[in-house]
One Martini backbone bead per residue (centre of mass of N, CA, C, O) as a GRO file, in nm:
protein
  560
    1MET     BB    1  11.084  10.488  10.676
    2VAL     BB    2  11.106  10.347  10.973
    3GLU     BB    3  10.894  10.104  11.129
    4SER     BB    4  10.684  10.024  11.417
    5GLY     BB    5  10.433   9.768  11.418
    6GLY     BB    6  10.219   9.603  11.588
    7SER     BB    7  10.339   9.591  11.876
    8GLY     BB    8  10.640   9.675  11.734
    9ARG     BB    9  10.649   9.671  11.441
   10PRO     BB   10  10.847   9.750  11.185
   11ARG     BB   11  10.823  10.055  10.950
   12PRO     BB   12  11.016  10.197  10.830
   13ASP     BB   13  10.533  11.780   7.823
   14ASN     BB   14  10.416  11.893   7.737
   15GLU     BB   15  10.527  11.982   7.422
   16GLU     BB   16  10.534  12.318   7.310
   17SER     BB   17  10.519  12.514   7.058
   18ALA     BB   18  10.661  12.835   6.975
   19GLU     BB   19  10.633  13.150   6.877
   20HIS     BB   20  10.787  13.415   6.779
   21HIS     BB   21  10.859  13.695   7.007
   22VAL     BB   22  10.824  14.050   6.964
   23THR     BB   23  10.818  14.340   7.114
   24PRO     BB   24  10.631  14.596   7.034
   25ALA     BB   25  10.705  14.935   6.940
   26PRO     BB   26  10.614  15.238   6.946
   27PRO     BB   27  10.642  15.522   6.812
   28ALA     BB   28  10.780  15.801   6.936
   29ALA     BB   29  10.604  16.022   6.808
   30ALA     BB   30  10.334  15.903   6.897
   31GLU     BB   31  10.387  15.913   7.203
   32GLU     BB   32  10.420  16.226   7.235
   33THR     BB   33  10.113  16.285   7.092
   34THR     BB   34   9.942  16.135   7.271
   35ALA     BB   35   9.654  16.183   7.451
   36GLU     BB   36   9.693  15.875   7.572
   37ALA     BB   37   9.933  15.702   7.760
   38GLY     BB   38   9.725  15.452   7.848
   39ASP     BB   39   9.749  15.287   7.612
   40THR     BB   40   9.761  14.982   7.501
   41PHE     BB   41   9.936  14.741   7.339
   42ALA     BB   42   9.689  14.612   7.203
   43GLU     BB   43   9.575  14.872   7.073
   44ARG     BB   44   9.819  14.943   6.903
   45GLY     BB   45   9.832  14.676   6.751
   46ALA     BB   46   9.543  14.723   6.621
   47GLY     BB   47   9.525  15.016   6.509
   48PRO     BB   48   9.401  15.284   6.557
   49ALA     BB   49   9.284  15.555   6.433
   50LYS     BB   50   9.469  15.832   6.295
   51ASP     BB   51   9.579  16.126   6.253
   52ALA     BB   52   9.822  16.330   6.134
   53LYS     BB   53   9.915  16.385   6.448
   54GLY     BB   54   9.855  16.102   6.608
   55THR     BB   55   9.562  16.112   6.701
   56THR     BB   56   9.315  15.969   6.847
   57HIS     BB   57   9.012  15.894   6.801
   58GLU     BB   58   8.728  15.944   6.978
   59THR     BB   59   8.586  15.675   6.920
   60ALA     BB   60   8.811  15.490   7.033
   61ARG     BB   61   8.793  15.596   7.324
   62GLU     BB   62   8.500  15.517   7.377
   63ASP     BB   63   8.532  15.217   7.334
   64ARG     BB   64   8.739  15.176   7.559
   65GLN     BB   65   8.560  15.277   7.794
   66ASP     BB   66   8.344  15.053   7.758
   67ARG     BB   67   8.556  14.814   7.815
   68GLU     BB   68   8.692  14.851   8.099
   69PRO     BB   69   8.521  14.692   8.306
   70GLN     BB   70   8.562  14.414   8.180
   71GLU     BB   71   8.874  14.416   8.172
   72GLU     BB   72   8.921  14.446   8.476
   73ARG     BB   73   8.794  14.181   8.558
   74GLU     BB   74   8.987  14.000   8.394
   75THR     BB   75   9.247  14.096   8.529
   76ARG     BB   76   9.183  14.004   8.816
   77ARG     BB   77   9.156  13.702   8.743
   78ALA     BB   78   9.456  13.677   8.629
   79GLY     BB   79   9.654  13.837   8.841
   80THR     BB   80   9.742  14.109   8.734
   81ASP     BB   81   9.906  14.399   8.675
   82ARG     BB   82   9.749  14.728   8.642
   83GLN     BB   83  10.018  14.870   8.629
   84ALA     BB   84  10.118  15.094   8.393
   85THR     BB   85  10.444  15.065   8.203
   86GLU     BB   86  10.554  15.206   7.944
   87PRO     BB   87  10.842  15.184   7.787
   88ALA     BB   88  10.842  15.462   7.612
   89ALA     BB   89  10.642  15.665   7.750
   90THR     BB   90  10.819  15.709   8.014
   91GLU     BB   91  11.051  15.878   7.873
   92SER     BB   92  10.820  16.053   7.743
   93VAL     BB   93  10.664  16.299   7.873
   94ALA     BB   94  10.343  16.362   7.923
   95THR     BB   95  10.112  16.647   7.895
   96GLU     BB   96   9.873  16.500   7.950
   97SER     BB   97   9.647  16.404   8.192
   98ALA     BB   98   9.619  16.100   8.075
   99ALA     BB   99   9.915  15.991   8.142
  100THR     BB  100   9.816  15.881   8.444
  101GLU     BB  101   9.640  15.679   8.335
  102GLU     BB  102   9.510  15.377   8.350
  103PRO     BB  103   9.527  15.122   8.155
  104ALA     BB  104   9.413  14.904   7.969
  105THR     BB  105   9.448  14.536   8.006
  106GLU     BB  106   9.249  14.424   7.777
  107GLU     BB  107   9.090  14.273   7.558
  108PRO     BB  108   8.827  14.186   7.443
  109ALA     BB  109   8.628  13.907   7.495
  110THR     BB  110   8.662  13.817   7.182
  111GLU     BB  111   8.941  13.765   7.239
  112GLU     BB  112   9.193  13.546   7.217
  113PRO     BB  113   9.376  13.416   7.447
  114ALA     BB  114   9.694  13.388   7.558
  115ALA     BB  115   9.856  13.083   7.675
  116THR     BB  116  10.140  13.131   7.540
  117GLU     BB  117  10.476  13.159   7.509
  118PRO     BB  118  10.685  13.210   7.302
  119ALA     BB  119  11.006  13.121   7.193
  120ALA     BB  120  11.112  13.338   7.391
  121THR     BB  121  11.087  13.063   7.545
  122GLU     BB  122  11.165  12.865   7.825
  123PRO     BB  123  11.139  12.685   8.073
  124ALA     BB  124  11.038  12.678   8.417
  125ALA     BB  125  10.888  12.694   8.699
  126ASN     BB  126  10.699  12.491   8.895
  127ALA     BB  127  10.477  12.328   9.048
  128GLY     BB  128  10.496  12.174   9.381
  129THR     BB  129  10.643  12.065   9.635
  130GLN     BB  130  10.825  12.004   9.914
  131PRO     BB  131  11.061  12.188  10.103
  132GLY     BB  132  11.396  12.341  10.199
  133SER     BB  133  11.685  12.316  10.367
  134ALA     BB  134  12.027  12.452  10.352
  135PRO     BB  135  12.280  12.576  10.240
  136THR     BB  136  12.362  12.951  10.284
  137PRO     BB  137  12.529  13.097  10.082
  138THR     BB  138  12.659  13.360   9.934
  139ALA     BB  139  12.586  13.496   9.648
  140ARG     BB  140  12.707  13.570   9.362
  141ARG     BB  141  12.755  13.795   9.139
  142THR     BB  142  12.555  13.877   8.844
  143PRO     BB  143  12.518  13.974   8.547
  144GLU     BB  144  12.278  14.131   8.397
  145GLY     BB  145  12.151  13.911   8.136
  146HIS     BB  146  12.305  13.651   8.217
  147ASP     BB  147  12.394  13.346   8.230
  148LEU     BB  148  12.453  13.167   8.518
  149HIS     BB  149  12.507  12.877   8.339
  150PRO     BB  150  12.638  12.816   8.030
  151ASP     BB  151  12.709  12.493   8.061
  152ARG     BB  152  12.428  12.426   8.050
  153PRO     BB  153  12.191  12.239   7.930
  154HIS     BB  154  11.938  12.196   7.732
  155ALA     BB  155  11.587  12.170   7.744
  156HIS     BB  156  11.348  11.956   7.544
  157SER     BB  157  11.096  11.833   7.747
  158ALA     BB  158  10.980  12.116   7.811
  159PRO     BB  159  10.807  12.376   7.857
  160ALA     BB  160  10.776  12.686   7.805
  161LEU     BB  161  10.824  12.982   7.931
  162GLY     BB  162  10.472  13.037   8.014
  163ASP     BB  163  10.372  12.770   8.007
  164ALA     BB  164  10.171  12.519   8.081
  165PRO     BB  165  10.226  12.271   8.286
  166ALA     BB  166  10.247  11.943   8.304
  167PRO     BB  167  10.122  11.710   8.489
  168ALA     BB  168  10.217  11.485   8.708
  169LYS     BB  169  10.228  11.141   8.702
  170GLY     BB  170  10.153  10.978   8.990
  171ARG     BB  171  10.366  10.964   9.237
  172ARG     BB  172  10.455  11.114   9.520
  173PRO     BB  173  10.653  11.224   9.729
  174PRO     BB  174  10.700  11.173  10.040
  175ARG     BB  175  10.508  11.292  10.314
  176PRO     BB  176  10.435  11.423  10.587
  177PRO     BB  177  10.197  11.428  10.794
  178GLU     BB  178   9.981  11.672  10.905
  179SER     BB  179   9.909  11.519  11.134
  180ARG     BB  180   9.999  11.424  11.462
  181GLY     BB  181   9.819  11.144  11.566
  182GLY     BB  182   9.672  11.282  11.818
  183LEU     BB  183   9.722  11.245  12.152
  184LEU     BB  184   9.932  11.402  12.359
  185MET     BB  185  10.136  11.243  12.628
  186GLY     BB  186  10.447  11.294  12.546
  187ARG     BB  187  10.840  11.318  12.573
  188PRO     BB  188  11.029  11.072  12.558
  189PHE     BB  189  11.344  11.148  12.464
  190GLY     BB  190  11.194  11.371  12.266
  191VAL     BB  191  10.947  11.184  12.189
  192PRO     BB  192  10.647  11.176  12.066
  193VAL     BB  193  10.330  11.071  12.214
  194TYR     BB  194  10.052  10.907  12.064
  195VAL     BB  195   9.692  10.883  12.064
  196ALA     BB  196   9.477  10.730  11.888
  197PRO     BB  197   9.143  10.709  11.832
  198SER     BB  198   9.143  10.390  11.807
  199TRP     BB  199   9.216  10.324  12.101
  200PHE     BB  200   8.935  10.371  12.232
  201LEU     BB  201   8.807  10.132  12.093
  202VAL     BB  202   8.996   9.904  12.201
  203ALA     BB  203   8.952   9.968  12.500
  204ALA     BB  204   8.650   9.901  12.499
  205LEU     BB  205   8.682   9.609  12.401
  206ILE     BB  206   8.860   9.506  12.632
  207THR     BB  207   8.665   9.577  12.860
  208TRP     BB  208   8.436   9.391  12.768
  209VAL     BB  209   8.587   9.118  12.750
  210PHE     BB  210   8.733   9.117  13.031
  211GLY     BB  211   8.474   9.159  13.196
  212GLY     BB  212   8.348   8.884  13.122
  213GLN     BB  213   8.575   8.714  13.251
  214LEU     BB  214   8.547   8.827  13.542
  215ASP     BB  215   8.260   8.716  13.592
  216ARG     BB  216   8.371   8.415  13.614
  217VAL     BB  217   8.606   8.462  13.830
  218LEU     BB  218   8.471   8.750  13.969
  219PRO     BB  219   8.148   8.787  14.060
  220GLU     BB  220   8.166   8.992  14.312
  221LEU     BB  221   8.219   9.265  14.153
  222GLY     BB  222   8.039   9.325  13.927
  223ALA     BB  223   8.052   9.636  13.782
  224ALA     BB  224   8.362   9.673  13.867
  225ARG     BB  225   8.493   9.498  13.643
  226TYR     BB  226   8.523   9.736  13.431
  227LEU     BB  227   8.742   9.889  13.583
  228VAL     BB  228   8.948   9.661  13.576
  229ALA     BB  229   8.948   9.631  13.267
  230LEU     BB  230   9.047   9.921  13.207
  231PHE     BB  231   9.314   9.891  13.355
  232PHE     BB  232   9.421   9.669  13.171
  233ALA     BB  233   9.422   9.828  12.906
  234VAL     BB  234   9.624  10.043  13.001
  235ALA     BB  235   9.855   9.847  13.087
  236PHE     BB  236   9.896   9.714  12.815
  237TYR     BB  237   9.972   9.983  12.659
  238ALA     BB  238  10.215  10.037  12.838
  239SER     BB  239  10.371   9.791  12.734
  240VAL     BB  240  10.378   9.883  12.440
  241LEU     BB  241  10.537  10.140  12.496
  242VAL     BB  242  10.790   9.997  12.597
  243HIS     BB  243  10.845   9.853  12.335
  244GLU     BB  244  10.883  10.117  12.167
  245LEU     BB  245  11.110  10.242  12.340
  246ALA     BB  246  11.320  10.035  12.264
  247HIS     BB  247  11.341  10.122  11.969
  248THR     BB  248  11.406  10.421  12.022
  249ILE     BB  249  11.669  10.392  12.186
  250ALA     BB  250  11.822  10.239  11.968
  251ALA     BB  251  11.802  10.455  11.750
  252LEU     BB  252  11.942  10.683  11.910
  253ARG     BB  253  12.204  10.524  11.950
  254PHE     BB  254  12.231  10.519  11.613
  255LYS     BB  255  12.140  10.803  11.504
  256LEU     BB  256  11.821  10.782  11.465
  257PRO     BB  257  11.546  10.932  11.375
  258VAL     BB  258  11.244  11.007  11.567
  259ARG     BB  259  10.930  11.122  11.516
  260ARG     BB  260  10.731  10.893  11.656
  261ILE     BB  261  10.473  10.769  11.876
  262GLN     BB  262  10.201  10.526  11.821
  263LEU     BB  263   9.886  10.452  11.952
  264GLN     BB  264   9.675  10.187  11.841
  265PHE     BB  265   9.470   9.939  11.771
  266PHE     BB  266   9.733   9.718  11.704
  267GLY     BB  267   9.924   9.905  11.885
  268GLY     BB  268  10.246  10.013  11.775
  269VAL     BB  269  10.450  10.303  11.651
  270SER     BB  270  10.781  10.352  11.523
  271GLU     BB  271  10.912  10.644  11.365
  272ILE     BB  272  11.178  10.578  11.165
  273GLU     BB  273  11.349  10.779  10.926
  274LYS     BB  274  11.588  10.565  10.920
  275GLU     BB  275  11.811  10.340  10.833
  276ALA     BB  276  12.020  10.115  10.896
  277GLU     BB  277  12.360  10.067  10.801
  278THR     BB  278  12.344   9.774  10.923
  279PRO     BB  279  12.252   9.451  10.988
  280GLY     BB  280  12.315   9.454  11.290
  281ARG     BB  281  12.141   9.701  11.366
  282GLU     BB  282  11.878   9.594  11.255
  283PHE     BB  283  11.855   9.353  11.448
  284VAL     BB  284  11.860   9.508  11.715
  285LEU     BB  285  11.624   9.704  11.657
  286ALA     BB  286  11.412   9.463  11.638
  287PHE     BB  287  11.472   9.286  11.907
  288VAL     BB  288  11.416   9.476  12.159
  289GLY     BB  289  11.110   9.460  12.174
  290PRO     BB  290  11.053   9.154  12.233
  291LEU     BB  291  11.250   9.140  12.468
  292LEU     BB  292  11.091   9.333  12.659
  293SER     BB  293  10.830   9.168  12.661
  294LEU     BB  294  10.959   8.920  12.797
  295VAL     BB  295  11.047   9.069  13.051
  296LEU     BB  296  10.763   9.154  13.142
  297ALA     BB  297  10.648   8.868  13.166
  298GLY     BB  298  10.846   8.784  13.389
  299LEU     BB  299  10.769   8.999  13.598
  300PHE     BB  300  10.468   8.920  13.622
  301HIS     BB  301  10.526   8.633  13.718
  302LEU     BB  302  10.672   8.710  13.978
  303ALA     BB  303  10.436   8.879  14.096
  304MET     BB  304  10.227   8.644  14.117
  305ARG     BB  305  10.380   8.492  14.359
  306THR     BB  306  10.283   8.734  14.578
  307VAL     BB  307   9.984   8.647  14.517
  308GLU     BB  308   9.669   8.573  14.494
  309PRO     BB  309   9.505   8.405  14.239
  310GLY     BB  310   9.182   8.500  14.320
  311THR     BB  311   9.254   8.797  14.265
  312VAL     BB  312   9.282   9.093  14.120
  313PRO     BB  313   9.594   9.104  14.099
  314GLY     BB  314   9.627   8.817  13.986
  315VAL     BB  315   9.462   8.857  13.725
  316LEU     BB  316   9.618   9.098  13.610
  317LEU     BB  317   9.901   8.967  13.599
  318ALA     BB  318   9.820   8.732  13.419
  319GLY     BB  319   9.723   8.903  13.177
  320LEU     BB  320   9.995   9.057  13.133
  321MET     BB  321  10.172   8.814  13.083
  322VAL     BB  322  10.022   8.695  12.839
  323SER     BB  323  10.018   8.948  12.654
  324ASN     BB  324  10.331   8.986  12.636
  325LEU     BB  325  10.386   8.708  12.518
  326ILE     BB  326  10.222   8.747  12.260
  327VAL     BB  327  10.370   8.994  12.153
  328ALA     BB  328  10.648   8.860  12.127
  329VAL     BB  329  10.576   8.620  11.945
  330PHE     BB  330  10.437   8.769  11.714
  331ASN     BB  331  10.692   8.959  11.649
  332LEU     BB  332  10.884   8.697  11.579
  333LEU     BB  333  10.770   8.663  11.321
  334PRO     BB  334  10.909   8.598  10.985
  335GLY     BB  335  10.764   8.896  10.891
  336LEU     BB  336  10.660   9.146  10.725
  337PRO     BB  337  10.633   9.411  10.968
  338LEU     BB  338  10.777   9.257  11.172
  339ASP     BB  339  11.038   9.204  11.373
  340GLY     BB  340  11.112   8.929  11.247
  341GLY     BB  341  11.135   9.042  10.958
  342ARG     BB  342  11.380   9.227  11.019
  343MET     BB  343  11.563   9.003  11.105
  344LEU     BB  344  11.557   8.850  10.838
  345ARG     BB  345  11.662   9.080  10.666
  346ALA     BB  346  11.938   9.103  10.809
  347VAL     BB  347  12.037   8.820  10.736
  348VAL     BB  348  12.017   8.842  10.426
  349TRP     BB  349  12.193   9.091  10.404
  350LYS     BB  350  12.449   8.960  10.522
  351ILE     BB  351  12.474   8.733  10.306
  352THR     BB  352  12.434   8.917  10.029
  353GLY     BB  353  12.471   9.247  10.064
  354LYS     BB  354  12.144   9.305  10.015
  355PRO     BB  355  11.878   9.479  10.127
  356MET     BB  356  11.664   9.417   9.906
  357THR     BB  357  11.668   9.109   9.933
  358GLY     BB  358  11.573   9.104  10.227
  359THR     BB  359  11.302   9.246  10.179
  360VAL     BB  360  11.175   9.048   9.981
  361ALA     BB  361  11.185   8.797  10.158
  362ALA     BB  362  11.029   8.913  10.410
  363ALA     BB  363  10.771   8.998  10.257
  364TRP     BB  364  10.684   8.714  10.149
  365VAL     BB  365  10.667   8.587  10.426
  366GLY     BB  366  10.448   8.782  10.528
  367ARG     BB  367  10.229   8.694  10.324
  368ALA     BB  368  10.222   8.400  10.412
  369LEU     BB  369  10.143   8.468  10.704
  370ALA     BB  370   9.870   8.600  10.640
  371VAL     BB  371   9.737   8.345  10.526
  372SER     BB  372   9.776   8.172  10.781
  373VAL     BB  373   9.604   8.347  10.969
  374LEU     BB  374   9.337   8.341  10.810
  375ILE     BB  375   9.314   8.019  10.833
  376GLY     BB  376   9.437   7.915  11.116
  377LEU     BB  377   9.303   8.066  11.354
  378PRO     BB  378   9.010   7.956  11.338
  379LEU     BB  379   9.090   7.653  11.353
  380LEU     BB  380   9.230   7.660  11.631
  381THR     BB  381   8.990   7.767  11.790
  382GLN     BB  382   8.781   7.542  11.712
  383SER     BB  383   8.973   7.296  11.817
  384GLY     BB  384   9.123   7.398  12.101
  385ALA     BB  385   9.444   7.470  12.080
  386LEU     BB  386   9.410   7.759  12.260
  387GLY     BB  387   9.216   7.645  12.523
  388SER     BB  388   8.951   7.605  12.409
  389GLN     BB  389   8.660   7.486  12.324
  390ALA     BB  390   8.531   7.283  12.114
  391GLU     BB  391   8.348   7.346  11.802
  392ASP     BB  392   8.085   7.240  11.583
  393SER     BB  393   7.958   7.515  11.565
  394VAL     BB  394   7.846   7.822  11.440
  395GLY     BB  395   7.928   8.111  11.610
  396MET     BB  396   8.010   8.411  11.740
  397ASP     BB  397   8.304   8.335  11.807
  398THR     BB  398   8.380   8.242  11.520
  399VAL     BB  399   8.328   8.511  11.381
  400LEU     BB  400   8.529   8.679  11.550
  401ASP     BB  401   8.780   8.513  11.477
  402ALA     BB  402   8.764   8.565  11.172
  403LEU     BB  403   8.780   8.873  11.189
  404LEU     BB  404   9.051   8.891  11.334
  405ALA     BB  405   9.213   8.738  11.117
  406ALA     BB  406   9.156   8.936  10.885
  407ILE     BB  407   9.285   9.185  11.011
  408LEU     BB  408   9.567   9.072  11.057
  409ALA     BB  409   9.622   8.989  10.763
  410ALA     BB  410   9.593   9.274  10.642
  411ILE     BB  411   9.820   9.408  10.801
  412ILE     BB  412  10.051   9.224  10.706
  413TRP     BB  413  10.019   9.254  10.400
  414THR     BB  414  10.040   9.565  10.379
  415GLY     BB  415  10.310   9.589  10.528
  416ALA     BB  416  10.476   9.431  10.323
  417GLY     BB  417  10.417   9.615  10.081
  418ASN     BB  418  10.531   9.876  10.208
  419SER     BB  419  10.819   9.772  10.242
  420LEU     BB  420  10.875   9.739   9.942
  421ARG     BB  421  10.824  10.035   9.858
  422MET     BB  422  11.035  10.167  10.044
  423ALA     BB  423  11.280  10.017   9.931
  424ARG     BB  424  11.248  10.123   9.644
  425LEU     BB  425  11.270  10.418   9.710
  426ARG     BB  426  11.558  10.406   9.838
  427GLU     BB  427  11.695  10.299   9.578
  428HIS     BB  428  11.611  10.575   9.402
  429LEU     BB  429  11.700  10.837   9.554
  430PRO     BB  430  11.997  10.888   9.439
  431GLU     BB  431  11.880  11.003   9.156
  432LEU     BB  432  11.827  11.262   9.323
  433ARG     BB  433  11.973  11.558   9.186
  434ALA     BB  434  12.024  11.885   9.193
  435ARG     BB  435  12.226  11.925   8.956
  436LYS     BB  436  12.051  11.766   8.742
  437LEU     BB  437  11.763  11.941   8.796
  438THR     BB  438  11.865  12.208   8.725
  439ARG     BB  439  11.800  12.522   8.603
  440ARG     BB  440  11.849  12.753   8.397
  441ALA     BB  441  11.941  13.103   8.446
  442VAL     BB  442  11.825  13.449   8.449
  443PRO     BB  443  11.909  13.769   8.517
  444VAL     BB  444  11.692  14.025   8.661
  445GLU     BB  445  11.554  14.310   8.711
  446THR     BB  446  11.291  14.439   8.875
  447ASN     BB  447  11.175  14.631   8.613
  448THR     BB  448  11.149  14.410   8.419
  449PRO     BB  449  10.986  14.306   8.171
  450LEU     BB  450  10.851  14.010   8.098
  451SER     BB  451  10.905  13.996   7.792
  452GLU     BB  452  11.212  14.054   7.817
  453ALA     BB  453  11.284  13.818   8.006
  454LEU     BB  454  11.189  13.595   7.807
  455ARG     BB  455  11.381  13.666   7.580
  456ARG     BB  456  11.644  13.614   7.736
  457ALA     BB  457  11.588  13.321   7.806
  458ASN     BB  458  11.579  13.221   7.513
  459ASP     BB  459  11.862  13.313   7.423
  460ALA     BB  460  11.997  13.131   7.669
  461GLY     BB  461  11.831  12.864   7.732
  462ALA     BB  462  11.641  12.922   7.965
  463ARG     BB  463  11.405  12.829   8.264
  464ALA     BB  464  11.476  13.088   8.446
  465LEU     BB  465  11.422  13.352   8.700
  466VAL     BB  466  11.635  13.606   8.850
  467VAL     BB  467  11.612  13.846   9.087
  468VAL     BB  468  11.804  14.144   9.090
  469ASP     BB  469  12.009  14.377   9.169
  470ALA     BB  470  12.236  14.619   9.081
  471HIS     BB  471  12.471  14.402   9.199
  472GLY     BB  472  12.355  14.089   9.154
  473GLU     BB  473  12.172  14.021   9.385
  474PRO     BB  474  11.961  13.798   9.500
  475LEU     BB  475  11.596  13.823   9.573
  476SER     BB  476  11.425  13.644   9.358
  477LEU     BB  477  11.164  13.427   9.219
  478VAL     BB  478  11.007  13.340   8.939
  479ARG     BB  479  10.689  13.230   8.888
  480GLU     BB  480  10.543  13.023   8.667
  481ALA     BB  481  10.244  13.046   8.744
  482ALA     BB  482  10.241  13.359   8.706
  483ILE     BB  483  10.315  13.369   8.410
  484VAL     BB  484  10.071  13.209   8.296
  485GLY     BB  485   9.856  13.433   8.412
  486VAL     BB  486   9.974  13.615   8.183
  487PRO     BB  487   9.899  13.773   7.926
  488GLU     BB  488  10.074  13.841   7.649
  489HIS     BB  489   9.979  14.154   7.611
  490ARG     BB  490  10.076  14.226   7.926
  491ARG     BB  491  10.392  14.173   7.958
  492PRO     BB  492  10.520  14.463   7.899
  493TRP     BB  493  10.366  14.578   8.194
  494VAL     BB  494  10.510  14.351   8.364
  495ALA     BB  495  10.687  14.305   8.634
  496VAL     BB  496  10.883  14.059   8.773
  497SER     BB  497  10.842  14.139   9.078
  498ASN     BB  498  10.523  14.067   9.075
  499LEU     BB  499  10.611  13.732   9.026
  500ALA     BB  500  10.776  13.704   9.290
  501GLN     BB  501  10.972  13.524   9.532
  502ASP     BB  502  11.113  13.557   9.811
  503LEU     BB  503  11.408  13.497   9.958
  504THR     BB  504  11.505  13.241  10.167
  505GLU     BB  505  11.702  13.039  10.337
  506GLY     BB  506  11.544  12.770  10.247
  507MET     BB  507  11.577  12.858   9.920
  508ARG     BB  508  11.877  12.762   9.965
  509VAL     BB  509  12.057  12.522   9.781
  510SER     BB  510  12.261  12.267   9.728
  511ALA     BB  511  12.414  12.107   9.456
  512GLU     BB  512  12.493  11.837   9.639
  513LEU     BB  513  12.223  11.738   9.671
  514ALA     BB  514  12.070  11.411   9.760
  515GLY     BB  515  11.804  11.241   9.797
  516GLU     BB  516  11.711  11.254  10.118
  517ASP     BB  517  11.841  11.534  10.162
  518LEU     BB  518  11.673  11.680   9.951
  519LEU     BB  519  11.389  11.617  10.064
  520ASP     BB  520  11.438  11.744  10.342
  521ALA     BB  521  11.486  12.031  10.234
  522LEU     BB  522  11.206  12.063  10.094
  523ARG     BB  523  11.028  12.012  10.349
  524ALA     BB  524  11.124  12.250  10.534
  525THR     BB  525  11.062  12.455  10.267
  526PRO     BB  526  10.798  12.545  10.113
  527ALA     BB  527  10.808  12.541   9.748
  528THR     BB  528  10.859  12.582   9.391
  529GLU     BB  529  11.139  12.735   9.425
  530TYR     BB  530  11.509  12.724   9.399
  531LEU     BB  531  11.822  12.823   9.494
  532VAL     BB  532  12.121  12.720   9.344
  533VAL     BB  533  12.434  12.647   9.506
  534GLU     BB  534  12.746  12.654   9.562
  535GLU     BB  535  12.995  12.624   9.791
  536THR     BB  536  13.109  12.920   9.702
  537GLY     BB  537  12.815  13.081   9.617
  538GLU     BB  538  12.746  13.018   9.342
  539ILE     BB  539  12.524  13.034   9.097
  540TYR     BB  540  12.353  12.761   8.929
  541GLY     BB  541  12.024  12.790   8.977
  542VAL     BB  542  11.697  12.635   8.937
  543LEU     BB  543  11.467  12.459   9.146
  544SER     BB  544  11.202  12.246   9.082
  545ALA     BB  545  10.969  12.064   9.245
  546ALA     BB  546  10.840  11.935   8.990
  547ASP     BB  547  11.101  11.802   8.886
  548VAL     BB  548  11.135  11.613   9.126
  549GLU     BB  549  10.871  11.466   9.091
  550ARG     BB  550  10.920  11.353   8.806
  551ALA     BB  551  11.181  11.200   8.876
  552PHE     BB  552  11.053  11.016   9.084
  553VAL     BB  553  10.841  10.878   8.905
  554LYS     BB  554  11.044  10.770   8.697
  555ALA     BB  555  11.211  10.597   8.895
  556MET     BB  556  10.967  10.421   9.003
  557ALA     BB  557  10.902  10.294   8.711
  558ARG     BB  558  11.147  10.144   8.741
  559PRO     BB  559  11.302   9.867   8.774
  560SER     BB  560  11.501   9.702   9.017
   0.00000   0.00000   0.00000
């Protein structure tokens, strides 16, 4: 994102091995004669004693009934579906009334819970970042139970499907701020203009300082001088808004999206979401802001000549002329993040043909400029070079000048650093490709038990599950976070549809998306997994937002 800030300056797994797991099925004869078809898979696996007819002893049933309240509480905390549908018992209808009873859902609290799915599984979708919209072709039907894209390579560096994913370390891909940015003032040219809360602080400061100056120039005003000073503060920031609108109009002219304009403590910011495509456009985009400030200074100078110099209009026009001249000159200083820094970047870009080289040069000049402001501004003020009387002693004015210089230097220094980071980010963004990051997926029908779905995924070397209807049309994506929350011994009785997120139009993304277009698509529709489709509509696989995040962090860790 290119930005214009400061009175118009542009700112542009852990890999865990898993043991092989095959879902045990109780003998059919025992299922038909069981007194309670609601017995859980865990209880059968534990093998409670049965008599010759296959009926469970009464003492085992009593023990299970004692455990049920605690087990149900644990099941609710795990977020699993307590509706039991035993694979084999549902095919041979039980004649006992207990056949419709809901089975116990977990082993006693003393049993060690299973945290990971055995090697019947390979990794799936992670928790992730923010997502988005993209081409939404109708997906082709895929036979249920077959790998959606058998030519895809296996992934060996990610946890198995059903294992808890290792959190990505480092920086996350940039996301737009959640807050709107302050008080909405209007939408000129369709771009929202916000006034940040910090503006009210600086407006009060300008009113106080300018009111003190008016007391010396126009003492007859009395307390009314503060109303005049407040009017000056509003008029000055209106001039800053005009400066920012110049950047905005130029950006829109070059078909660059502008997110918003924000008036804040030290000026304004035009948030332009993409960089100019050529150095010439970059130069024009940066130069129009200071140019318009110079034009405003000239207009205020001409207006001054039509009024008496010692009157309120004369003082206001003189103040606005000087302030706009300062804004123009300050922003023309050749260092990022100021407009002059972007102009220098454009020149170096044009000479070298490398935008990154231009950014590095302008950013380091900006840091040198920050040090110069920190040291030079207080010295110039104290020496009287800026028009004030020279001072030999350190007074309140000297302290305020030093504080102002420190704030300005900090803004310039951090802005230069941010420009470097954004340039580096844009340099690595093309490495984020949906086709490269997509996981192989296996289609499963709605009522498929989770354990069976994970077994199929392991056999196919897939890392994701797509729920399809009887005709093979994709309906939803199984969430990896939901899989991890299901204990291993409960998985035979949990249908995949209970752990899936329904597909929306924004959750279908093109396999051809890459870089900034991919991130824009993910931001538009937040989700953890996305269905990736070819241009023909064929299903390519599943994209996890967490995989995009990890790839982004890895790319940013490499040197430019």
